[in-house]
């Protein structure tokens, strides 16, 4: 007997128990002030008895007795609800909030949208004055891209920079900390990086340590260059040593790093990535270092501002938005999510862009498409920390909308992780990977677990959307994740048997 068959048997047993009054679902249908059900779902005639029973069994699991749970399983073609429980319960969606960001970005900006970064100034007698680095919210700009911009400048005959180098951040406002990120101000991990119109390397710095001979100093350097002042050193010790210490602290608009400890002589390259505190001049200092490494002397300082008017000398374009979204759906990248989220305001309304205006843009998109629900709150684009609120009902409607919308479907589905294959699902749903049928977005916080997406169907059957959100599961996250996986495996079994 297969695992899925055993699950199906358990579900049918649970369904029989519910039908005979031996148990009941923990959550009741939400009701409005008149006492009528708030759900607009079709009648229970479209329900799947085995999935309905499985959901009831899940919400009555003793391991999750203190959890708040919202679940909706919906036919993407007909809109029929196959199973649901706590569908209107208002919950923290964790990184399932990125589903709203991705859908709104595709609806507002479209998948072909590309972010531009330019160098502009006035070229005269081999020099350029008023050199300005201007960005429009590209989350993917890397050190190598700046190097290529400099090569393009050199091909235009530029041999020096006269005066100051300017960084124009005016496409975004000056608030570089996304909403709710202030809840962990002392966290230097890269997942909490700030945002800026001109951003570089995800607004992080990476220390690379390469061992030399035992007893000698290791080679240590930062990428991007020019932004971190280094004090101290890392030693090369006997094989197996790993005691590197990196302490970062703000130094004006730059960073100061204190290095100590040792790395083993037998180690490969060791890298440590940390967020920057203030990203506004990060790319500017990196650009100055790259210019000078290429023999282009910079006569002045790095400054914040638009600089004098000039013409575009070099231009970089990002990959299309549809490709950038892979970072959200497959890898749950918070920085990409917050950058794309903030750009919604800049591209669709007034500038500089504000996260609060982007939140309003997403809410307008949800209301216009009838994808909201009572209690839905959008504050940031990543779902990090305690900020957003949604319901399983709203998530399921969003998923069905994306499936039904021909201008969105392929790009929205493509950015989701594939069960057993890639992204945050590469170790989950391995029994289903032959069909590549499970496409979903994960969500993980200390007190919240979520999984929402699709089970694709073979010819002759309809694709099914599912939204599964758990709150108040601190200490029981593994159990919640396992329960969500079992339910999705059952949906897969139903689709492909």
Coordinates of C-alpha atoms in Angstrom, one line a residue:
X1 CA 0.0 0.0 0.0
X2 CA 1.5 3.4 -1.0
X3 CA 1.8 6.4 1.3
X4 CA -0.8 8.3 -0.7
X5 CA -3.2 5.4 -0.5
X6 CA -2.9 5.2 3.2
X7 CA -3.5 9.0 3.4
X8 CA -6.6 8.6 1.3
X9 CA -7.9 5.8 3.6
X10 CA -7.3 8.0 6.7
X11 CA -9.1 10.9 5.1
X12 CA -12.1 8.7 4.2
X13 CA -12.2 7.4 7.7
X14 CA -12.1 11.0 9.0
X15 CA -14.9 11.9 6.6
X16 CA -17.1 9.0 7.9
X17 CA -16.4 10.1 11.5
X18 CA -17.5 13.7 10.7
X19 CA -20.6 12.5 8.8
X20 CA -21.7 10.5 11.8
X21 CA -21.2 13.3 14.3
X22 CA -18.1 11.8 15.9
X23 CA -16.0 14.9 15.3
X24 CA -16.3 18.4 14.0
X25 CA -14.1 21.0 12.3
X26 CA -12.5 23.4 14.7
X27 CA -13.4 26.5 12.7
X28 CA -16.8 27.6 11.5
X29 CA -17.6 29.6 8.3
X30 CA -17.0 33.3 8.9
X31 CA -20.2 35.4 9.1
X32 CA -20.9 39.0 8.5
X33 CA -22.9 41.3 10.8
X34 CA -26.2 40.0 9.4
X35 CA -25.3 36.4 10.4
X36 CA -25.0 35.3 6.8
X37 CA -21.9 33.4 5.7
X38 CA -19.3 35.8 4.4
X39 CA -18.0 33.2 1.9
X40 CA -19.1 33.6 -1.7
X41 CA -18.0 30.1 -2.6
X42 CA -20.2 27.8 -4.7
X43 CA -22.5 25.3 -2.9
X44 CA -21.0 22.2 -1.3
X45 CA -22.1 20.3 -4.4
X46 CA -18.6 20.8 -5.8
X47 CA -16.9 19.5 -2.7
X48 CA -14.5 16.6 -2.7
X49 CA -15.5 14.3 0.2
X50 CA -12.0 12.9 0.6
X51 CA -10.2 16.3 0.5
X52 CA -12.9 17.8 2.8
X53 CA -12.3 15.0 5.3
X54 CA -8.5 15.4 5.0
X55 CA -8.8 19.1 5.8
X56 CA -11.1 18.4 8.8
X57 CA -8.6 15.8 10.1
X58 CA -5.7 18.2 9.7
X59 CA -7.4 21.0 11.7
X60 CA -8.3 18.6 14.5
X61 CA -4.7 17.2 14.8
X62 CA -3.8 17.3 18.4
X63 CA -0.2 18.5 17.6
X64 CA -1.7 21.6 16.1
X65 CA -4.5 22.1 18.7
X66 CA -3.4 25.7 19.5
X67 CA -2.8 26.7 15.9
X68 CA -4.9 29.1 13.8
X69 CA -5.4 27.5 10.4
X70 CA -6.9 28.7 7.1
X71 CA -7.2 26.3 4.2
X72 CA -8.9 26.5 0.7
X73 CA -8.7 24.0 -2.1
X74 CA -10.2 25.4 -5.3
X75 CA -10.8 24.2 -8.8
X76 CA -9.0 26.8 -11.0
X77 CA -11.4 26.4 -13.9
X78 CA -14.8 26.3 -12.3
X79 CA -14.0 28.1 -9.0
X80 CA -15.7 25.3 -7.1
X81 CA -14.3 24.9 -3.6
X82 CA -13.2 21.3 -3.1
X83 CA -12.4 21.7 0.6
X84 CA -12.0 24.6 3.1
X85 CA -11.7 25.4 6.7
X86 CA -11.0 28.7 8.5
X87 CA -11.0 30.3 5.0
X88 CA -11.8 33.8 6.3
X89 CA -9.6 33.7 9.4
X90 CA -7.2 36.7 9.2
X91 CA -3.6 35.4 9.4
X92 CA 0.0 36.4 8.9
X93 CA 0.9 34.8 5.5
X94 CA 4.7 35.0 6.0
X95 CA 6.4 34.8 2.6
X96 CA 3.1 33.9 0.9
X97 CA 2.8 37.7 0.8
X98 CA 5.2 37.5 -2.2
X99 CA 2.3 36.0 -4.2
X100 CA 0.6 39.4 -4.0
X101 CA 3.8 41.2 -4.9
X102 CA 4.4 39.0 -8.0
X103 CA 0.8 39.1 -9.2
X104 CA 0.5 42.9 -8.8
X105 CA 3.9 43.5 -10.5
X106 CA 2.8 41.4 -13.5
X107 CA -0.5 43.2 -13.6
X108 CA 0.9 46.7 -13.2
X109 CA 4.4 46.6 -14.7
X110 CA 4.0 43.5 -17.0
X111 CA 6.5 40.7 -17.4
X112 CA 8.5 42.5 -20.1
X113 CA 9.4 45.4 -17.8
X114 CA 13.1 46.0 -17.4
X115 CA 14.9 48.3 -14.8
X116 CA 17.4 50.7 -16.1
X117 CA 20.6 52.0 -14.6
X118 CA 22.5 54.8 -16.3
X119 CA 25.7 56.8 -16.2
X120 CA 25.3 60.4 -17.5
X121 CA 27.4 63.5 -17.7
X122 CA 29.1 65.9 -20.1
X123 CA 32.1 64.6 -22.1
X124 CA 34.7 67.2 -23.0
X125 CA 38.3 66.7 -24.1
X126 CA 38.6 63.1 -22.6
X127 CA 37.0 64.0 -19.3
X128 CA 33.5 63.7 -18.0
X129 CA 32.0 66.3 -15.6
X130 CA 28.9 65.8 -13.5
X131 CA 29.1 62.0 -13.7
X132 CA 25.8 60.7 -12.3
X133 CA 24.9 57.1 -11.5
X134 CA 21.1 57.0 -11.7
X135 CA 18.9 53.9 -10.8
X136 CA 15.3 52.9 -11.2
X137 CA 15.0 50.2 -8.6
X138 CA 16.9 47.3 -10.3
X139 CA 17.2 44.6 -7.6
X140 CA 19.7 42.6 -9.7
X141 CA 22.5 45.1 -10.3
X142 CA 25.9 43.6 -9.5
X143 CA 29.5 44.7 -9.3
X144 CA 30.2 43.2 -12.8
X145 CA 27.4 45.5 -14.2
X146 CA 29.2 48.6 -13.0
X147 CA 32.4 47.3 -14.5
X148 CA 30.7 46.9 -17.9
X149 CA 29.3 50.5 -17.6
X150 CA 32.8 51.7 -17.1
X151 CA 34.0 49.8 -20.1
X152 CA 31.2 51.5 -22.2
X153 CA 32.4 54.9 -20.9
X154 CA 36.0 54.1 -21.9
X155 CA 34.7 53.2 -25.4
X156 CA 33.2 56.6 -25.6
X157 CA 36.6 58.2 -25.1
X158 CA 36.3 59.0 -21.3
X159 CA 39.7 58.9 -19.6
X160 CA 39.0 60.8 -16.4
X161 CA 36.2 62.1 -14.2
X162 CA 36.3 65.8 -13.5
X163 CA 34.9 66.8 -10.2
X164 CA 32.5 64.8 -8.0
X165 CA 30.7 61.5 -8.7
X166 CA 26.9 61.7 -8.0
X167 CA 24.5 59.0 -7.0
X168 CA 20.9 59.8 -7.9
X169 CA 18.5 57.9 -5.6
X170 CA 15.4 60.1 -6.3
X171 CA 13.4 57.3 -7.9
X172 CA 12.7 56.1 -4.3
X173 CA 12.2 58.1 -1.2
X174 CA 14.8 58.3 1.5
X175 CA 13.3 55.6 3.7
X176 CA 15.6 52.7 3.0
X177 CA 14.2 50.3 5.7
X178 CA 11.1 48.5 4.4
X179 CA 8.0 48.4 6.6
X180 CA 8.3 46.1 9.6
X181 CA 12.1 45.6 9.0
X182 CA 12.7 47.9 12.0
X183 CA 11.5 45.0 14.2
X184 CA 15.0 43.5 14.1
X185 CA 17.3 46.6 13.9
X186 CA 20.4 44.7 15.1
X187 CA 20.2 41.9 12.5
X188 CA 23.0 42.2 10.0
X189 CA 22.0 39.1 7.9
X190 CA 21.5 39.7 4.2
X191 CA 17.8 38.8 4.3
X192 CA 17.2 42.1 6.1
X193 CA 19.0 44.3 3.5
X194 CA 17.6 47.9 3.0
X195 CA 16.3 49.1 -0.4
X196 CA 17.4 52.0 -2.6
X197 CA 16.8 53.2 -6.2
X198 CA 20.4 52.5 -7.0
X199 CA 21.2 49.3 -5.2
X200 CA 24.2 47.0 -5.6
X201 CA 24.7 43.3 -4.8
X202 CA 21.4 43.2 -2.9
X203 CA 22.7 46.1 -0.8
X204 CA 25.1 43.7 0.9
X205 CA 28.9 43.4 1.3
X206 CA 30.7 40.1 1.1
X207 CA 34.0 39.3 2.8
X208 CA 36.1 36.7 1.0
X209 CA 38.9 35.1 2.9
X210 CA 41.6 33.0 1.1
X211 CA 44.1 31.1 3.2
X212 CA 47.8 31.3 2.5
X213 CA 50.6 29.4 4.3
X214 CA 50.1 28.4 7.9
X215 CA 51.2 31.2 10.2
X216 CA 50.8 33.9 7.6
X217 CA 47.9 36.4 7.2
X218 CA 45.1 35.2 5.0
X219 CA 44.0 37.3 2.0
X220 CA 40.8 39.2 2.8
X221 CA 38.8 41.5 0.6
X222 CA 35.3 42.9 0.3
X223 CA 32.9 43.0 -2.7
X224 CA 31.8 45.5 -3.8
X225 CA 35.1 47.4 -3.4
X226 CA 35.6 50.9 -1.9
X227 CA 32.9 50.8 0.7
X228 CA 34.4 49.1 3.8
X229 CA 37.4 50.3 5.8
X230 CA 39.1 47.2 7.3
X231 CA 40.9 47.0 10.6
X232 CA 42.6 43.8 11.7
X233 CA 43.3 40.6 9.8
X234 CA 42.5 37.0 9.6
X235 CA 45.3 34.5 10.2
X236 CA 46.0 31.3 8.4
X237 CA 46.2 28.4 10.9
X238 CA 46.5 24.7 10.9
X239 CA 44.1 22.6 8.8
X240 CA 40.5 22.7 9.9
X241 CA 40.6 26.0 11.7
X242 CA 37.5 28.2 11.3
X243 CA 37.3 31.0 13.8
X244 CA 36.9 34.0 11.5
X245 CA 35.2 37.0 13.3
X246 CA 33.6 39.9 11.2
X247 CA 32.3 42.9 13.1
X248 CA 30.6 45.6 11.1
X249 CA 29.7 49.1 12.3
X250 CA 28.5 52.2 10.5
X251 CA 31.1 54.8 9.6
X252 CA 29.2 57.8 8.2
X253 CA 27.6 56.6 5.0
X254 CA 30.1 53.8 4.7
X255 CA 31.1 50.8 6.9
X256 CA 34.0 49.8 9.1
X257 CA 34.9 46.2 9.5
X258 CA 37.0 44.6 12.3
X259 CA 38.5 41.3 11.3
X260 CA 40.1 38.7 13.6
X261 CA 40.3 34.9 14.0
X262 CA 41.8 32.3 11.7
X263 CA 41.0 30.1 8.7
X264 CA 42.5 26.7 8.1
X265 CA 45.3 26.4 5.5
X266 CA 43.3 23.6 3.8
X267 CA 40.1 25.7 3.4
X268 CA 38.8 26.8 0.1
X269 CA 37.5 30.4 -0.3
X270 CA 35.3 31.4 2.6
X271 CA 32.7 34.1 2.2
X272 CA 30.6 36.0 4.7
X273 CA 27.8 38.3 3.5
X274 CA 26.2 41.0 5.5
X275 CA 23.7 43.8 4.8
X276 CA 24.8 47.4 4.7
X277 CA 23.4 49.9 7.1
X278 CA 23.0 52.8 4.7
X279 CA 22.9 51.8 1.0
X280 CA 22.6 55.3 -0.6
X281 CA 26.3 55.6 -1.6
X282 CA 27.3 52.0 -1.8
X283 CA 27.2 51.8 -5.6
X284 CA 28.9 55.2 -5.8
X285 CA 31.9 54.2 -3.8
X286 CA 32.1 50.9 -5.7
X287 CA 31.9 52.8 -9.0
X288 CA 34.7 55.1 -7.9
X289 CA 36.9 52.1 -7.0
X290 CA 36.2 50.4 -10.4
X291 CA 36.9 53.6 -12.3
X292 CA 40.3 54.0 -10.7
X293 CA 41.1 50.3 -11.1
X294 CA 40.5 51.0 -14.8
X295 CA 42.8 54.0 -14.9
X296 CA 40.1 56.7 -14.8
X297 CA 41.1 59.1 -12.1
X298 CA 38.1 60.6 -10.1
X299 CA 38.9 64.2 -9.2
X300 CA 36.2 64.7 -6.5
X301 CA 34.2 62.9 -3.9
X302 CA 31.2 60.6 -4.0
X303 CA 28.0 62.6 -3.3
X304 CA 24.3 62.0 -3.1
X305 CA 22.2 63.9 -5.6
X306 CA 21.2 64.3 -9.2
X307 CA 24.3 66.2 -10.3
X308 CA 24.4 68.7 -13.2
X309 CA 22.4 67.9 -16.3
X310 CA 24.1 65.7 -18.9
X311 CA 23.5 63.1 -21.5
X312 CA 23.4 59.3 -21.0
X313 CA 26.9 57.9 -21.6
X314 CA 26.3 54.3 -20.6
X315 CA 23.2 52.2 -19.8
X316 CA 22.5 48.9 -18.2
X317 CA 19.1 47.0 -18.4
X318 CA 18.0 44.3 -16.1
X319 CA 16.6 40.9 -17.1
X320 CA 12.8 41.2 -17.7
X321 CA 10.6 41.3 -14.6
X322 CA 9.2 37.9 -15.4
X323 CA 12.7 36.5 -14.9
X324 CA 13.5 38.6 -11.8
X325 CA 10.3 37.2 -10.2
X326 CA 12.0 33.8 -10.0
X327 CA 13.9 35.2 -7.0
X328 CA 10.5 35.7 -5.2
X329 CA 8.7 32.6 -6.0
X330 CA 11.5 30.0 -6.2
X331 CA 14.0 31.5 -3.7
X332 CA 11.8 33.7 -1.5
X333 CA 14.3 36.6 -1.8
X334 CA 13.2 39.4 0.5
X335 CA 15.4 42.1 -1.1
X336 CA 14.1 41.4 -4.6
X337 CA 10.5 41.4 -3.2
X338 CA 10.9 44.8 -1.4
X339 CA 12.6 46.4 -4.4
X340 CA 10.0 45.3 -6.9
X341 CA 7.2 46.2 -4.4
X342 CA 8.5 49.7 -4.0
X343 CA 9.0 50.2 -7.7
X344 CA 5.2 49.7 -8.2
X345 CA 4.6 53.2 -6.8
X346 CA 7.5 54.8 -8.7
X347 CA 6.4 53.3 -12.0
X348 CA 2.7 53.7 -11.7
X349 CA 2.3 57.0 -9.7
X350 CA 4.3 59.9 -8.4
X351 CA 8.0 59.9 -7.7
X352 CA 9.9 59.3 -5.5
X353 CA 8.3 55.9 -4.8
X354 CA 7.1 55.1 -1.3
X355 CA 6.4 51.7 0.2
X356 CA 3.2 53.0 1.6
X357 CA 2.0 54.0 -1.9
X358 CA 3.0 50.7 -3.3
X359 CA 0.9 49.0 -0.6
X360 CA -2.0 51.2 -1.7
X361 CA -1.4 50.1 -5.3
X362 CA -1.5 46.4 -4.4
X363 CA -4.7 46.9 -2.4
X364 CA -6.3 48.7 -5.4
X365 CA -5.3 45.8 -7.6
X366 CA -6.9 43.4 -5.2
X367 CA -10.1 45.4 -4.9
X368 CA -10.3 46.0 -8.7
X369 CA -10.0 42.2 -9.4
X370 CA -12.2 41.2 -6.4
X371 CA -9.3 39.3 -4.8
X372 CA -9.5 40.8 -1.3
X373 CA -11.3 39.7 1.9
X374 CA -12.2 41.3 5.2
X375 CA -9.0 41.9 7.2
X376 CA -6.5 41.7 4.4
X377 CA -3.6 44.1 5.1
X378 CA -0.6 44.8 2.8
X379 CA 2.3 46.7 4.2
X380 CA 5.5 45.2 2.7
X381 CA 6.3 43.1 -0.3
X382 CA 8.2 40.2 1.3
X383 CA 6.0 39.1 4.2
X384 CA 9.0 39.4 6.5
X385 CA 8.3 40.0 10.2
X386 CA 4.9 40.9 11.6
X387 CA 3.4 43.1 9.0
X388 CA 0.9 41.7 6.5
X389 CA -2.4 39.9 7.0
X390 CA -4.5 37.8 4.7
X391 CA -6.9 34.9 4.5
X392 CA -6.7 31.6 2.7
X393 CA -9.8 32.7 0.8
X394 CA -8.0 35.7 -0.6
X395 CA -4.9 33.7 -1.5
X396 CA -7.0 31.1 -3.3
X397 CA -8.9 33.7 -5.3
X398 CA -5.5 35.3 -6.2
X399 CA -4.2 32.0 -7.5
X400 CA -7.3 31.3 -9.5
X401 CA -7.2 34.9 -11.0
X402 CA -3.6 34.4 -12.0
X403 CA -4.5 31.0 -13.6
X404 CA -7.4 32.5 -15.5
X405 CA -5.6 35.7 -16.7
X406 CA -3.9 34.9 -20.0
X407 CA -1.5 37.8 -19.8
X408 CA -0.2 36.6 -16.4
X409 CA -0.6 32.8 -16.1
X410 CA 2.6 31.5 -17.7
X411 CA 4.9 34.0 -16.0
X412 CA 3.2 33.7 -12.6
X413 CA 3.3 29.9 -12.6
X414 CA 6.9 29.8 -13.9
X415 CA 8.2 31.8 -11.0
X416 CA 6.9 29.4 -8.4
X417 CA 9.1 26.6 -7.0
X418 CA 8.6 23.2 -8.5
X419 CA 8.0 20.4 -6.0
X420 CA 11.0 18.1 -5.7
X421 CA 12.9 20.1 -8.4
X422 CA 14.0 23.6 -7.4
X423 CA 13.9 26.6 -5.1
X424 CA 12.5 26.2 -1.6
X425 CA 10.7 23.0 -2.6
X426 CA 13.7 21.1 -4.0
X427 CA 13.7 18.7 -1.0
X428 CA 9.9 18.4 -0.7
X429 CA 7.4 16.6 -2.9
X430 CA 10.1 14.4 -4.4
X431 CA 7.5 11.7 -5.1
X432 CA 5.7 14.1 -7.4
X433 CA 8.6 15.5 -9.3
X434 CA 8.1 13.2 -12.3
X435 CA 5.0 15.2 -13.1
X436 CA 6.5 18.5 -12.1
X437 CA 2.9 19.2 -11.0
X438 CA 3.3 20.9 -7.6
X439 CA 4.1 24.6 -8.1
X440 CA 4.0 26.6 -4.9
X441 CA 5.3 29.4 -2.7
X442 CA 6.5 28.6 0.8
X443 CA 6.3 30.8 3.9
X444 CA 8.2 30.4 7.1
X445 CA 8.4 32.6 10.2
X446 CA 8.9 31.5 13.8
X447 CA 5.1 31.5 14.4
X448 CA 3.8 31.1 10.9
X449 CA 4.0 28.4 8.2
X450 CA 2.3 28.7 4.8
X451 CA 2.2 26.9 1.5
X452 CA 0.1 28.1 -1.5
X453 CA 0.1 27.3 -5.1
X454 CA -1.1 24.8 -7.7
X455 CA -1.3 21.1 -8.5
X456 CA -1.2 21.0 -12.3
X457 CA -3.4 18.4 -13.9
X458 CA -3.0 16.0 -16.8
X459 CA -5.2 16.4 -19.9
X460 CA -8.9 16.1 -19.2
X461 CA -8.7 17.3 -15.6
X462 CA -8.6 20.8 -14.1
X463 CA -5.7 22.4 -12.2
X464 CA -6.3 22.8 -8.5
X465 CA -5.2 25.8 -6.4
X466 CA -4.5 25.5 -2.7
X467 CA -3.9 28.0 0.1
X468 CA -2.7 26.6 3.5
X469 CA -1.7 29.0 6.3
X470 CA -0.8 28.2 9.9
X471 CA -0.3 30.8 12.7
X472 CA 0.6 30.2 16.3
X473 CA 2.8 27.2 15.5
X474 CA 6.0 28.3 17.3
X475 CA 7.7 25.1 18.3
X476 CA 5.5 23.1 15.9
X477 CA 6.6 24.5 12.5
X478 CA 7.8 21.1 11.3
X479 CA 4.4 19.5 12.1
X480 CA 2.5 22.2 10.3
X481 CA 4.8 21.9 7.3
X482 CA 4.4 18.2 7.2
X483 CA 0.6 18.5 7.5
X484 CA 0.5 20.9 4.6
X485 CA 2.7 18.6 2.5
X486 CA 0.4 15.6 3.2
X487 CA -2.6 17.5 2.0
X488 CA -0.9 18.6 -1.2
X489 CA 0.3 15.1 -1.8
X490 CA -3.3 13.9 -1.5
X491 CA -4.4 16.6 -4.0
X492 CA -1.7 15.3 -6.4
X493 CA -2.9 11.7 -5.9
X494 CA -6.4 12.8 -6.7
X495 CA -5.3 14.6 -9.8
X496 CA -3.0 12.0 -11.3
X497 CA -4.5 8.6 -10.2

